[in-house]
């Protein structure tokens, strides 16, 4: 299973995907997506930055449905959400649902890998998306 952005998340089929973030050893600031520069919070040198895996779970803070995209090859509509991860940072990510009609602020969401297109060699590619976490029914 090839990942479209292998440096950004794990793709072990036996585990839920986790996000490959970075953490500053000097101040504890955690950020995603990762970058190779110094800490944007305290200015510590790049050598103070270490990898940190984040659980792909969090809460929706905002969402928007995109109906028109400048690239005509990009299917629309699609939904982008601002998600406060349980492990710290707030990120923006694509949702599996095409519109945010059934998405509410405060909804629990989780990361999933979805098959998208194929690469030039015909290998299926996966990308990271978020979906609403199914509610656990009380028994
Ligand atoms: Zn720092």
PDB file of N, CA and C in Angstrom, residues 59-64 80-84 90-93 95 105 109:
ATOM      1  N   UNK A  59     -11.115  16.293  17.882  1.00  0.00           N
ATOM      2  CA  UNK A  59     -12.432  16.910  17.912  1.00  0.00           C
ATOM      3  C   UNK A  59     -12.490  17.997  16.837  1.00  0.00           C
ATOM      4  N   UNK A  60     -13.621  18.044  16.130  1.00  0.00           N
ATOM      5  CA  UNK A  60     -13.806  19.061  15.085  1.00  0.00           C
ATOM      6  C   UNK A  60     -13.994  20.437  15.725  1.00  0.00           C
ATOM      7  N   UNK A  61     -13.177  21.395  15.304  1.00  0.00           N
ATOM      8  CA  UNK A  61     -13.298  22.787  15.766  1.00  0.00           C
ATOM      9  C   UNK A  61     -13.988  23.665  14.734  1.00  0.00           C
ATOM     10  N   UNK A  62     -13.871  23.307  13.461  1.00  0.00           N
ATOM     11  CA  UNK A  62     -14.494  24.072  12.370  1.00  0.00           C
ATOM     12  C   UNK A  62     -14.473  23.185  11.135  1.00  0.00           C
ATOM     13  N   UNK A  63     -15.361  23.477  10.197  1.00  0.00           N
ATOM     14  CA  UNK A  63     -15.340  22.724   8.942  1.00  0.00           C
ATOM     15  C   UNK A  63     -15.872  23.599   7.828  1.00  0.00           C
ATOM     16  N   UNK A  64     -15.496  23.240   6.616  1.00  0.00           N
ATOM     17  CA  UNK A  64     -15.984  23.949   5.433  1.00  0.00           C
ATOM     18  C   UNK A  64     -16.053  22.971   4.281  1.00  0.00           C
ATOM     19  N   UNK A  80     -13.055  20.158   4.385  1.00  0.00           N
ATOM     20  CA  UNK A  80     -11.844  20.380   5.166  1.00  0.00           C
ATOM     21  C   UNK A  80     -12.279  20.714   6.589  1.00  0.00           C
ATOM     22  N   UNK A  81     -11.609  20.126   7.565  1.00  0.00           N
ATOM     23  CA  UNK A  81     -11.950  20.408   8.960  1.00  0.00           C
ATOM     24  C   UNK A  81     -10.715  20.841   9.725  1.00  0.00           C
ATOM     25  N   UNK A  82     -10.937  21.703  10.698  1.00  0.00           N
ATOM     26  CA  UNK A  82      -9.914  22.049  11.672  1.00  0.00           C
ATOM     27  C   UNK A  82     -10.152  21.129  12.859  1.00  0.00           C
ATOM     28  N   UNK A  83      -9.137  20.347  13.215  1.00  0.00           N
ATOM     29  CA  UNK A  83      -9.285  19.277  14.205  1.00  0.00           C
ATOM     30  C   UNK A  83      -8.280  19.470  15.325  1.00  0.00           C
ATOM     31  N   UNK A  84      -8.761  19.557  16.549  1.00  0.00           N
ATOM     32  CA  UNK A  84      -7.870  19.578  17.717  1.00  0.00           C
ATOM     33  C   UNK A  84      -7.545  18.138  18.068  1.00  0.00           C
ATOM     34  N   UNK A  90      -3.564  21.481  16.733  1.00  0.00           N
ATOM     35  CA  UNK A  90      -4.740  21.590  15.883  1.00  0.00           C
ATOM     36  C   UNK A  90      -4.265  21.585  14.444  1.00  0.00           C
ATOM     37  N   UNK A  91      -4.877  20.721  13.653  1.00  0.00           N
ATOM     38  CA  UNK A  91      -4.469  20.578  12.257  1.00  0.00           C
ATOM     39  C   UNK A  91      -5.670  20.816  11.353  1.00  0.00           C
ATOM     40  N   UNK A  92      -5.396  21.032  10.088  1.00  0.00           N
ATOM     41  CA  UNK A  92      -6.445  21.066   9.080  1.00  0.00           C
ATOM     42  C   UNK A  92      -6.305  19.810   8.236  1.00  0.00           C
ATOM     43  N   UNK A  93      -7.415  19.115   7.983  1.00  0.00           N
ATOM     44  CA  UNK A  93      -7.345  17.858   7.250  1.00  0.00           C
ATOM     45  C   UNK A  93      -8.601  17.654   6.426  1.00  0.00           C
ATOM     46  N   UNK A  95     -11.767  15.494   5.171  1.00  0.00           N
ATOM     47  CA  UNK A  95     -12.696  14.531   5.753  1.00  0.00           C
ATOM     48  C   UNK A  95     -13.099  13.523   4.686  1.00  0.00           C
ATOM     49  N   UNK A 105     -19.599  20.877  15.171  1.00  0.00           N
ATOM     50  CA  UNK A 105     -18.473  21.249  16.018  1.00  0.00           C
ATOM     51  C   UNK A 105     -18.501  20.369  17.257  1.00  0.00           C
ATOM     52  N   UNK A 109     -13.551  12.676  15.794  1.00  0.00           N
ATOM     53  CA  UNK A 109     -13.130  12.159  14.489  1.00  0.00           C
ATOM     54  C   UNK A 109     -11.858  11.343  14.672  1.00  0.00           C
TER      55      UNK A 109
END
